[in-house]
Coordinates of C-alpha atoms and ligand atoms in Angstrom, one line a residue:
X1 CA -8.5 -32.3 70.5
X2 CA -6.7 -33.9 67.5
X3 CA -6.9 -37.1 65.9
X4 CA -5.4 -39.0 63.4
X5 CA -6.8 -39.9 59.9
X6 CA -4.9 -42.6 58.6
X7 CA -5.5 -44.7 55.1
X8 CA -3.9 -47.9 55.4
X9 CA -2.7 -50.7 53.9
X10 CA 0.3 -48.9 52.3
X11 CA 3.6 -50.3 52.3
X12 CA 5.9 -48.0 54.3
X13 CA 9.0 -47.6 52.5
X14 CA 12.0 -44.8 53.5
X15 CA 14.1 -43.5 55.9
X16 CA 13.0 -41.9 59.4
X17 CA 15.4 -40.7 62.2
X18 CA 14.4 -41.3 65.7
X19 CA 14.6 -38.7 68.0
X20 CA 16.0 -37.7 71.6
X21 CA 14.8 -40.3 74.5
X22 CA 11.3 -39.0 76.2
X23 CA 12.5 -41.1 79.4
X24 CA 16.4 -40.4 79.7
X25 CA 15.1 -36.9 79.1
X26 CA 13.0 -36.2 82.3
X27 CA 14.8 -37.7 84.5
X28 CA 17.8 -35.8 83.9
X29 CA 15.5 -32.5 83.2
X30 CA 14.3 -33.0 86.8
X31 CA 17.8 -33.9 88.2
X32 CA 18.9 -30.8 86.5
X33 CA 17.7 -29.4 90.6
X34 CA 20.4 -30.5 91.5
X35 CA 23.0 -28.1 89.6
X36 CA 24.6 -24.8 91.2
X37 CA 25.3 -24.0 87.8
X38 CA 23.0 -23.7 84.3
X39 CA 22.8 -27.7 82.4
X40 CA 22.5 -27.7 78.8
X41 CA 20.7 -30.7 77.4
X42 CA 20.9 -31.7 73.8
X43 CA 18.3 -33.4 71.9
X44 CA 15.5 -33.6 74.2
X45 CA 12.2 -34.2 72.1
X46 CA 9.5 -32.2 71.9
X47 CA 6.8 -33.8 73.1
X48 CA 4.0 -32.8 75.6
X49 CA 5.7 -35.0 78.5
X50 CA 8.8 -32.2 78.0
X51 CA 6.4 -29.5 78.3
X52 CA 4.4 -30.8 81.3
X53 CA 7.6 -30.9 83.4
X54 CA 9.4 -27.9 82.2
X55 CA 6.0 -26.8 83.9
X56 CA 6.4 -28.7 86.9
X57 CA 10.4 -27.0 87.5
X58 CA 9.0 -23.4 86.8
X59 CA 6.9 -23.9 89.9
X60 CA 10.3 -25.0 91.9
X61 CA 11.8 -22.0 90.7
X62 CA 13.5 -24.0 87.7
X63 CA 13.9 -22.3 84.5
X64 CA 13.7 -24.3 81.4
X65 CA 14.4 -22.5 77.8
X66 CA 14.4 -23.7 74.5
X67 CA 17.4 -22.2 72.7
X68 CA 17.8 -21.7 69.1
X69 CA 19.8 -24.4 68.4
X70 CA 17.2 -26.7 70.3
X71 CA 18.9 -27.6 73.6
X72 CA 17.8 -27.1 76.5
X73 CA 19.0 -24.5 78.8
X74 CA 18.0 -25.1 82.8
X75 CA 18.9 -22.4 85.1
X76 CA 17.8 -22.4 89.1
X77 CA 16.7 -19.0 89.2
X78 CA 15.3 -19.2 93.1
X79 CA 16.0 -22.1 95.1
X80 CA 13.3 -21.4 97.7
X81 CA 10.2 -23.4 96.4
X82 CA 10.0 -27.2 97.7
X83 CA 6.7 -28.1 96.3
X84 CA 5.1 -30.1 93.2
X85 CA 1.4 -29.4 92.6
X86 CA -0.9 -32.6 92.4
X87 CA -2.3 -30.4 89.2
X88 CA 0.9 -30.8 87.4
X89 CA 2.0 -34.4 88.6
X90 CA -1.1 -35.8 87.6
X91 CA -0.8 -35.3 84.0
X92 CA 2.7 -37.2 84.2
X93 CA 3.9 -39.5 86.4
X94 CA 7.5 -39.3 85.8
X95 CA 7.1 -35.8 87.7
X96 CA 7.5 -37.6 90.7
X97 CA 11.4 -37.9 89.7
X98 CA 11.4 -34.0 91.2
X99 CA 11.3 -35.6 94.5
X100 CA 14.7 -37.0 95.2
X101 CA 16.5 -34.1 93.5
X102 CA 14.8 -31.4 95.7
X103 CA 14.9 -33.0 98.7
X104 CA 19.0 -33.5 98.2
X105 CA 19.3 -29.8 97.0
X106 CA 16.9 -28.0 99.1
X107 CA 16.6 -30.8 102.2
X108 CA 12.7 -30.4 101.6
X109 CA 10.2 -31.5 99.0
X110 CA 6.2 -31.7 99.1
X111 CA 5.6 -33.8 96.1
X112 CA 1.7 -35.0 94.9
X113 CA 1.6 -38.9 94.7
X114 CA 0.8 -39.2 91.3
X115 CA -2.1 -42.3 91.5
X116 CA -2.6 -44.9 89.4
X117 CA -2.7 -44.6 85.6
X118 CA -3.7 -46.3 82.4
X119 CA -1.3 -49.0 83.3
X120 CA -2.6 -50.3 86.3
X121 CA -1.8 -49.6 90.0
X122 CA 1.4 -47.9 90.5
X123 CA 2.8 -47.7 93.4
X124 CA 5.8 -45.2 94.8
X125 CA 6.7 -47.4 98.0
X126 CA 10.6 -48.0 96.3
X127 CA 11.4 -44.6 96.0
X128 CA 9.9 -43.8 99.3
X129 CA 12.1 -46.2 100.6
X130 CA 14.8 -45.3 99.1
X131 CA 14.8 -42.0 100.1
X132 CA 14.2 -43.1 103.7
X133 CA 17.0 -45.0 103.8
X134 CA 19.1 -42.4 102.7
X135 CA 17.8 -40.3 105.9
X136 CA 15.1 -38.9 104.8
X137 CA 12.2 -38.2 107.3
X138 CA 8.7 -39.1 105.3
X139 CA 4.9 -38.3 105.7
X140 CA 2.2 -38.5 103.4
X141 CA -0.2 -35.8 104.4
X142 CA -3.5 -35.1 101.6
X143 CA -2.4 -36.8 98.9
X144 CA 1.2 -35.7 98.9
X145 CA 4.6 -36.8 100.1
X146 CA 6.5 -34.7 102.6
X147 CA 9.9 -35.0 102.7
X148 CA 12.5 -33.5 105.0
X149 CA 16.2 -34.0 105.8
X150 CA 19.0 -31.9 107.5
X151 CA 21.6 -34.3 105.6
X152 CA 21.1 -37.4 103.6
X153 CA 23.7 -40.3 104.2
X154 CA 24.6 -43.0 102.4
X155 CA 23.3 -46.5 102.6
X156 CA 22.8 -50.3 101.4
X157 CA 19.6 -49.9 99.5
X158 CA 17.5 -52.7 97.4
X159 CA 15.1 -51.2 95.3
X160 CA 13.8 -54.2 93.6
X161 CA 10.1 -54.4 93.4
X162 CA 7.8 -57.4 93.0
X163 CA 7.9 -56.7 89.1
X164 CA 11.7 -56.3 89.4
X165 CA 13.7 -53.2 89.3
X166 CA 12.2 -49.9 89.4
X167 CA 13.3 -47.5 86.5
X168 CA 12.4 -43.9 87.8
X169 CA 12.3 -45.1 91.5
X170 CA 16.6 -45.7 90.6
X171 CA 16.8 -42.5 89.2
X172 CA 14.9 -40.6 92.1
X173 CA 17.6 -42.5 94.5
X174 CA 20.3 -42.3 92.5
X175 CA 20.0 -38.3 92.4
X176 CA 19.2 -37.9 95.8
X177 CA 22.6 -40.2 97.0
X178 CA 24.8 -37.6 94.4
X179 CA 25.0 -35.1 97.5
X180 CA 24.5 -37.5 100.4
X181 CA 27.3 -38.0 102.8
X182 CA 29.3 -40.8 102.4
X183 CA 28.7 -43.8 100.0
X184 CA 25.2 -45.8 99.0
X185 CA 25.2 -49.1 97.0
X186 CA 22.0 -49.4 95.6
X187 CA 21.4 -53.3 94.6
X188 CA 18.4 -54.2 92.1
X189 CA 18.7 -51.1 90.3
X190 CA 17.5 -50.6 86.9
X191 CA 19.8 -51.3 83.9
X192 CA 18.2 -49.5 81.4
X193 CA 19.6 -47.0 79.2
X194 CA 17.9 -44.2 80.7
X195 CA 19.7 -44.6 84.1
X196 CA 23.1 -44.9 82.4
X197 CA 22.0 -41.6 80.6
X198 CA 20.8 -40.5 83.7
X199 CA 24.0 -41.4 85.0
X200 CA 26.5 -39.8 82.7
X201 CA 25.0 -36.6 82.8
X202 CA 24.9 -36.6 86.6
X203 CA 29.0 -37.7 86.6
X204 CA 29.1 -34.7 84.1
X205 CA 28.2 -32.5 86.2
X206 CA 30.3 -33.9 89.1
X207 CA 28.9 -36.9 90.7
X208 CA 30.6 -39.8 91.3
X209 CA 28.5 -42.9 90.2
X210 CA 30.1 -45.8 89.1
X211 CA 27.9 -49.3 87.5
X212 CA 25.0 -47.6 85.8
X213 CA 23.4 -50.4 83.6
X214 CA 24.7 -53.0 86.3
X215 CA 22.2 -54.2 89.0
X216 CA 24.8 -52.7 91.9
X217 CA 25.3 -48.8 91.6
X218 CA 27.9 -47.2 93.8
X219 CA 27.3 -43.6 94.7
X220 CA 30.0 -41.5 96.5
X221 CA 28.7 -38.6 97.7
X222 CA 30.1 -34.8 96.9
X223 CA 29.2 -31.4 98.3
X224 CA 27.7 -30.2 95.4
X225 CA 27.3 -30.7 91.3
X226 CA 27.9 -28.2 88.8
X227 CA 27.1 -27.0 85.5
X228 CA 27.8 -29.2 82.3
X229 CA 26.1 -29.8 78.6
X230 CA 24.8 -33.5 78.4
X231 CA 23.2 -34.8 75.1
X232 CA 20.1 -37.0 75.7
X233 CA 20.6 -40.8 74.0
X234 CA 18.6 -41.9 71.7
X235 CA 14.3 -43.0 71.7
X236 CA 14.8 -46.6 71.7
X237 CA 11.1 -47.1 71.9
X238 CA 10.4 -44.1 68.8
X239 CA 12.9 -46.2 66.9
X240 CA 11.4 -49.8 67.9
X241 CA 8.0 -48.0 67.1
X242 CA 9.1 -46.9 63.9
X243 CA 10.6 -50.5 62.6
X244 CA 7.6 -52.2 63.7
X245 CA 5.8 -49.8 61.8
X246 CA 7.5 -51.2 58.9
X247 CA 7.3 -54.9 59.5
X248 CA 3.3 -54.2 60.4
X249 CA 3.1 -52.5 56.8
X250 CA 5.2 -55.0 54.9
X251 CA 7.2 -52.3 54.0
X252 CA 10.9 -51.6 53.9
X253 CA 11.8 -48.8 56.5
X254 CA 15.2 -47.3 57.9
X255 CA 15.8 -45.7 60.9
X256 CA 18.5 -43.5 61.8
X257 CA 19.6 -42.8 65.2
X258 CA 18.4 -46.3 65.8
X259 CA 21.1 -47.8 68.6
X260 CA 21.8 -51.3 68.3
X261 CA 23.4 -52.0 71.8
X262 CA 19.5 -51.1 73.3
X263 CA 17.3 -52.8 70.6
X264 CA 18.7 -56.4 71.4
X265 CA 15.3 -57.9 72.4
X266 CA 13.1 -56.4 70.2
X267 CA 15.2 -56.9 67.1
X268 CA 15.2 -60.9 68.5
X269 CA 11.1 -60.6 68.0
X270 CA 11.2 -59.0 64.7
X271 CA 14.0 -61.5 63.5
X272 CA 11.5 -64.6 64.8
X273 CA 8.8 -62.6 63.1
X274 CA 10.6 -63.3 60.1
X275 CA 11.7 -59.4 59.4
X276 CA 15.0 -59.1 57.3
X277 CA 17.0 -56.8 59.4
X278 CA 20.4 -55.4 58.5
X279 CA 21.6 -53.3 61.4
X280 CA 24.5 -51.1 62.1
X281 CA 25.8 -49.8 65.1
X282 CA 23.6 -46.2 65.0
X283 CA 20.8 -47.2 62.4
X284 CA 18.1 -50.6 61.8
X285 CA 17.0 -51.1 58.2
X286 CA 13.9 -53.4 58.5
X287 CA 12.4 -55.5 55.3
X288 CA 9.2 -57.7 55.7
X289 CA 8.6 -59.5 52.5
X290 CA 5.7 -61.8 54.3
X291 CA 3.1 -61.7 56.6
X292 CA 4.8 -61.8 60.0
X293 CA 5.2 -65.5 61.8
X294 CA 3.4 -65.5 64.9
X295 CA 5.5 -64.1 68.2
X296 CA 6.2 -65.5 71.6
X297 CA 6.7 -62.1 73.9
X298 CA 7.0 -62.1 77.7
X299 CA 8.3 -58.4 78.4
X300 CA 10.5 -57.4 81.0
X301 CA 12.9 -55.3 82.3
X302 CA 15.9 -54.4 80.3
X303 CA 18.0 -55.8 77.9
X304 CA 14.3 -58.2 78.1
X305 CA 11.5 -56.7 75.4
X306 CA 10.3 -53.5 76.9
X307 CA 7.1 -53.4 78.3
X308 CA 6.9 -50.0 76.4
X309 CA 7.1 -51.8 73.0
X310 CA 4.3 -54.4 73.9
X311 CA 1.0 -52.9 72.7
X312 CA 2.9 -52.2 69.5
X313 CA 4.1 -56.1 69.1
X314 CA 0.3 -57.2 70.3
X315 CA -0.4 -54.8 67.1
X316 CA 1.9 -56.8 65.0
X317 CA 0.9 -60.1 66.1
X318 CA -2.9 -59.2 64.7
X319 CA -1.8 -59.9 61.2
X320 CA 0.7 -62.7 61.9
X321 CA 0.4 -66.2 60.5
X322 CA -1.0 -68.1 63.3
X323 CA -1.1 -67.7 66.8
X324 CA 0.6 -65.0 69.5
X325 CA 1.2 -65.0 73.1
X326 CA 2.4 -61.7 74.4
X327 CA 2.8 -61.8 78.2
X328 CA 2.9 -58.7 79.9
X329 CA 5.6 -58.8 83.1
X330 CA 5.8 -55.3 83.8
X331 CA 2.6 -54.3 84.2
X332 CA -0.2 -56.7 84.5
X333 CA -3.1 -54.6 83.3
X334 CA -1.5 -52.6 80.7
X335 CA -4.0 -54.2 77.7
X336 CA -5.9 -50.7 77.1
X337 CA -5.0 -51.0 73.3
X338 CA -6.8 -54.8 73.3
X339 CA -10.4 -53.6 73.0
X340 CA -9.5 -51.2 70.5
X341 CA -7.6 -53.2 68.2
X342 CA -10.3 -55.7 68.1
X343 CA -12.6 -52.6 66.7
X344 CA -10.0 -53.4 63.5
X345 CA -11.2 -56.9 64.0
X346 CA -8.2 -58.5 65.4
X347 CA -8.8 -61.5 67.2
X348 CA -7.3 -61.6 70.7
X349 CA -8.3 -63.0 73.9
X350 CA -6.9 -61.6 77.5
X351 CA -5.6 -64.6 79.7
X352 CA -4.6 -63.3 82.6
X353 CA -1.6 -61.3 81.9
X354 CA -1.4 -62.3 78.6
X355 CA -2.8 -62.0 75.5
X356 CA -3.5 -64.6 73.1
X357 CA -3.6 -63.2 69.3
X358 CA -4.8 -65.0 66.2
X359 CA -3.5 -63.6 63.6
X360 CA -5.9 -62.6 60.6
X361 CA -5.0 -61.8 56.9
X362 CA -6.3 -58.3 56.6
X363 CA -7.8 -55.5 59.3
X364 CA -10.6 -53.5 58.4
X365 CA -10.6 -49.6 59.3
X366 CA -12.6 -48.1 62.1
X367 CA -13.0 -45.6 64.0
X368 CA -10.4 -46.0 67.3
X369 CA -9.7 -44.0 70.5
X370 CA -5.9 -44.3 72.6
X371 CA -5.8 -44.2 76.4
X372 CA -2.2 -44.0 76.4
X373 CA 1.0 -43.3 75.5
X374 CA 2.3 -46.9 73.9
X375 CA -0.9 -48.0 73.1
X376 CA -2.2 -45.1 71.2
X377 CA 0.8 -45.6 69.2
X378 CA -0.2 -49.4 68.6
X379 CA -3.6 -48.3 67.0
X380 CA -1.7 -46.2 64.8
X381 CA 0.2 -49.3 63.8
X382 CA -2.4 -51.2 63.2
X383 CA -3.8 -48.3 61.3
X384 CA -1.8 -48.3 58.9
X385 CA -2.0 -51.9 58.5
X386 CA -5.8 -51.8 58.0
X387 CA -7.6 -51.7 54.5
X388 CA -9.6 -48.4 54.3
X389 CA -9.6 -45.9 56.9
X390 CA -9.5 -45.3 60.6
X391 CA -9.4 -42.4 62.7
X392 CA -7.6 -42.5 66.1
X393 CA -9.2 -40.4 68.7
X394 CA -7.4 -38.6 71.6
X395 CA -4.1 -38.6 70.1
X396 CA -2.5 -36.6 72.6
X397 CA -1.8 -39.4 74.5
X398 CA 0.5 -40.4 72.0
X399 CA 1.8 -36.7 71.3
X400 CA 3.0 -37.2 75.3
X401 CA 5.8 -38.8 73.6
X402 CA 6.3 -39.1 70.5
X403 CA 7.3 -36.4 68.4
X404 CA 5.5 -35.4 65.3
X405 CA 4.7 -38.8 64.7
X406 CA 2.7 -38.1 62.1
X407 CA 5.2 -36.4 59.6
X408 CA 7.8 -39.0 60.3
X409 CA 5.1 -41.6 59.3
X410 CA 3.9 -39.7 55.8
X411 CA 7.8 -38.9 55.1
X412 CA 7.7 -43.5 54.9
X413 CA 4.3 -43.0 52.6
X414 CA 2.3 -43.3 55.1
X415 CA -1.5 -41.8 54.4
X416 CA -2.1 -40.3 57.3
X417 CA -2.8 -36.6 58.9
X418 CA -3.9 -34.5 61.9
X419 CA -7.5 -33.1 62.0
X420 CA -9.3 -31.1 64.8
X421 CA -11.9 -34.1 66.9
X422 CA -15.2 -31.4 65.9
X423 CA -14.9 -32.2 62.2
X424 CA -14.6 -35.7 62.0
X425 CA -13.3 -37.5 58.4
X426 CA -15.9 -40.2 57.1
X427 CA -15.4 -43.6 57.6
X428 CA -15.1 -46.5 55.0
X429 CA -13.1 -47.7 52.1
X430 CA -11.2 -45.8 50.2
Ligands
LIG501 C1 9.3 -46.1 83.6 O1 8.2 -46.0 84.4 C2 9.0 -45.5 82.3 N1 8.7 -44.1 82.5 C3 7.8 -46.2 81.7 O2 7.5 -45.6 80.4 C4 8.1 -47.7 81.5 O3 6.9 -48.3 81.1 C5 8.5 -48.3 82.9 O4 9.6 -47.5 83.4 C6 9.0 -49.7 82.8 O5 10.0 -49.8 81.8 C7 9.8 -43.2 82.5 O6 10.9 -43.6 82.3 C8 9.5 -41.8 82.7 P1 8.9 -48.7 87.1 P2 8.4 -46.2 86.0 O7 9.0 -48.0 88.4 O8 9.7 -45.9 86.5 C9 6.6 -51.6 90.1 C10 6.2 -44.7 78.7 O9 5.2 -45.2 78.0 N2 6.9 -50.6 91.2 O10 10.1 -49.2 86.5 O11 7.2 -45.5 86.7 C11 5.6 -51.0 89.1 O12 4.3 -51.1 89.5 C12 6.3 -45.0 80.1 O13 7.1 -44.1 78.2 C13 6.7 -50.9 92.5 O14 6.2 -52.0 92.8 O15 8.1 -47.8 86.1 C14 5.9 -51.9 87.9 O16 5.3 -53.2 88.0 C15 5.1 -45.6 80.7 N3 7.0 -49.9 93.4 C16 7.5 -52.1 88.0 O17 7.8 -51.9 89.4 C17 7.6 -48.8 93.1 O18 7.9 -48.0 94.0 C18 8.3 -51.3 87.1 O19 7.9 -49.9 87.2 C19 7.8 -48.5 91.8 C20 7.5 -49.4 90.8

């Protein structure tokens, strides 16, 4: 296992370019079933997430290949297999987005339920739903999700959740419909950028999907989708990531590739922050001259603050000039990064589904460990924000998606590198 050694309390200065979206990416990898024809996708990251399901497709008889020039080239070489091992879909939840795509292609998929995770209890019940509103005929037998149908037909379908819309539960029913008979609404859908990705590729290749980013998607069926090259959007969360890295730092960052249209709320907390921002329409130049003002954050689905960008604003708020409230309206629990940013010496208290930061002047290096994705990457925030040096344990949960997120961080000045876990860097000031 790797971890990072990072020396902090360095200004980052520089430019960065963020990379291809992690979660327009899989969705559109796994809808990729769908094609009669090979699908060439541009710009997909490489990160382990990519990996795991290009894993997940070679057992459904799904070829995925890196080509030279770095797309993606995905080829159905044998249509026959229907099922998604519980091995696989536990490492990544987003496998589950395999299931609407197969059962619309093949009329059959056996999909594991992927459990619950890091962030809390997540259920599946929309895009089971979903899919059984479309026609399908569902079981759960041993853990996994059988799921049959001779034809799916169109429907009226709400997919919103008690949390509000559900972002890969859309994209699971919004595959499937491509091929159904006739036309489904789907109401409550996700807006995100990802489903409009998800989207565009999907009309590329033939669908018929109209009001992707709208809560009302219309789907009118077709007999079947073709081939087509798509290029992935974006990482709004690498690029929000990588500005708050700056603003954590006081430093003065710019990232490329950085897309204004789907950084609205997140730029509105840096502004409040007190971050200089100049912004164009493809890149974010960030300056942060002071200690950050303290934030008032309730995330929520998009164009609100992504829940994905929380554990990185809680990181932010740990040095701010007063006291934070970050409310968590996605998912309740997801506060792994709390414990460990208080290692730093951050003062925060949970409240429910909220966390109450007081900010503090400086944070002291220590010795850290991520349990996922988002909030590994906060630790490596706060990091670099921290006098002396910290190592952060386990840092393939942040490799899951983000891509060499150490070289983009030292190309800013950042003091920071990989090591193997067994030889462990000392601890203290440096
Ligand atoms: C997607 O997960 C993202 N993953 C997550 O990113 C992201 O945090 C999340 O959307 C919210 O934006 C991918 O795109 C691959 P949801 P998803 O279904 O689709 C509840 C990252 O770090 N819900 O939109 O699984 C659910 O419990 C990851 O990159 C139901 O109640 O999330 C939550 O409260 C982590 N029933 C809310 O909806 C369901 O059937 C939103 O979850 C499904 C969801």
């Amino acid at each position: 296992m790797d971890l990072l050694r990072i020396t902090g309390d360095t200004p980052l200065t520089g430019t960065v370019t963020a990379g291809g979206s992690k979660n327009a990416a899989l969705p559109i990898m796994a809808a990729s079933i769908l094609a009669t024809e090979p699908v060439l996708i541009e710009r997909v990251p490489e990160v382990v997430d990519v990996t795991t399901l290009s894993a997940v497709l070679a057992q459904l008889g799904v070829e995925v290949k890196r080509q030279d020039d770095g797309a993606l080239r995905i080829e159905t070489v044998d249509s026959s297999p229907t099922r998604a091992d519980y091995e696989l879909v536990r490492r990544m939840r987003a496998s589950f987005c395999v299931l609407g795509p197969l059962l619309a292609r093949r009329r059959r998929a056996v999909v594991s339920l992927p459990g619950g995770c890091n962030l809390g209890d997540r259920p599946v019940d929309l895009h089971l739903a979903g899919l059984a509103a479309l026609g399908a005929k569902l079981r759960i037998d041993r853990g996994y999700v059988i799921a049959e149908a001779d034809e799916l037909r169109g429907a009226d379908i709400s997919l919103l959740g008690p949390h509000g819309a559900t972002v890969t539960g859309t994209a699971n029913v919004m595959s499937a419909a491509t091929l159904a008979r006739g036309t489904t609404i789907i109401r409550g859908a996700a807006r995100e950028p990802e489903i409009v990705d998800l989207a565009d590729f999907l009309n590329t290749l033939g669908a018929r999907i109209v009001g992707a980013g709208e809560a009302t998607i219309e789907i009118v069926g077709v007999e079947h989708l073709n081939g087509g090259t798509h290029r992935v959007i974006p990482d709004r969360i690498e690029a929000a990531t990588l500005l708050i890295a700056g603003a954590i730092t006081g430093g003065n960052v710019h990232v490329k590739n950085a897309r204004l249209e789907h950084l609205g709320g997140v730029l509105d907390v840096l502004d409040r922050a007190g971050a200089e921002l100049s912004v164009s329409a493809n890149s974010v130049s960030i300056l942060m001259q002071n200690r950050p003002r303290p934030i008032q954050v309730t995330t929520c689905p998009y164009p609100g603050v992504p829940t994905d960008v929380q554990p990185q604003l809680t990181a932010l708020a740990t040095i701010a000039e007063g006291r934070s409230e970050i409310v968590e309206g996605v998912f309740p629990d997801r506060f792994m990064h709390v414990p460990e940013l208080k290692r730093l010496g951050a003062r925060i208290e949970r409240a429910g589904h909220a966390a109450v930061v007081d900010g503090l002047r400086r944070l002291v290096g220590a010795e850290l460990m991520a349990s996922d994705l988002r909030g590994g990457a906060a630790l490596v925030l706060a990091a670099l924000a921290a006098e002396g040096v910290s190592l952060v344990r386990r840092i393939y949960h942040v490799d899951r998606g983000h891509e060499q997120i150490e070289r983009k961080l030292a190309r800013l000045g950042a003091q920071i590198e990989r090591c193997r876990d067994q030889q462990p860097a000392k601890v203290g000031s440096s």
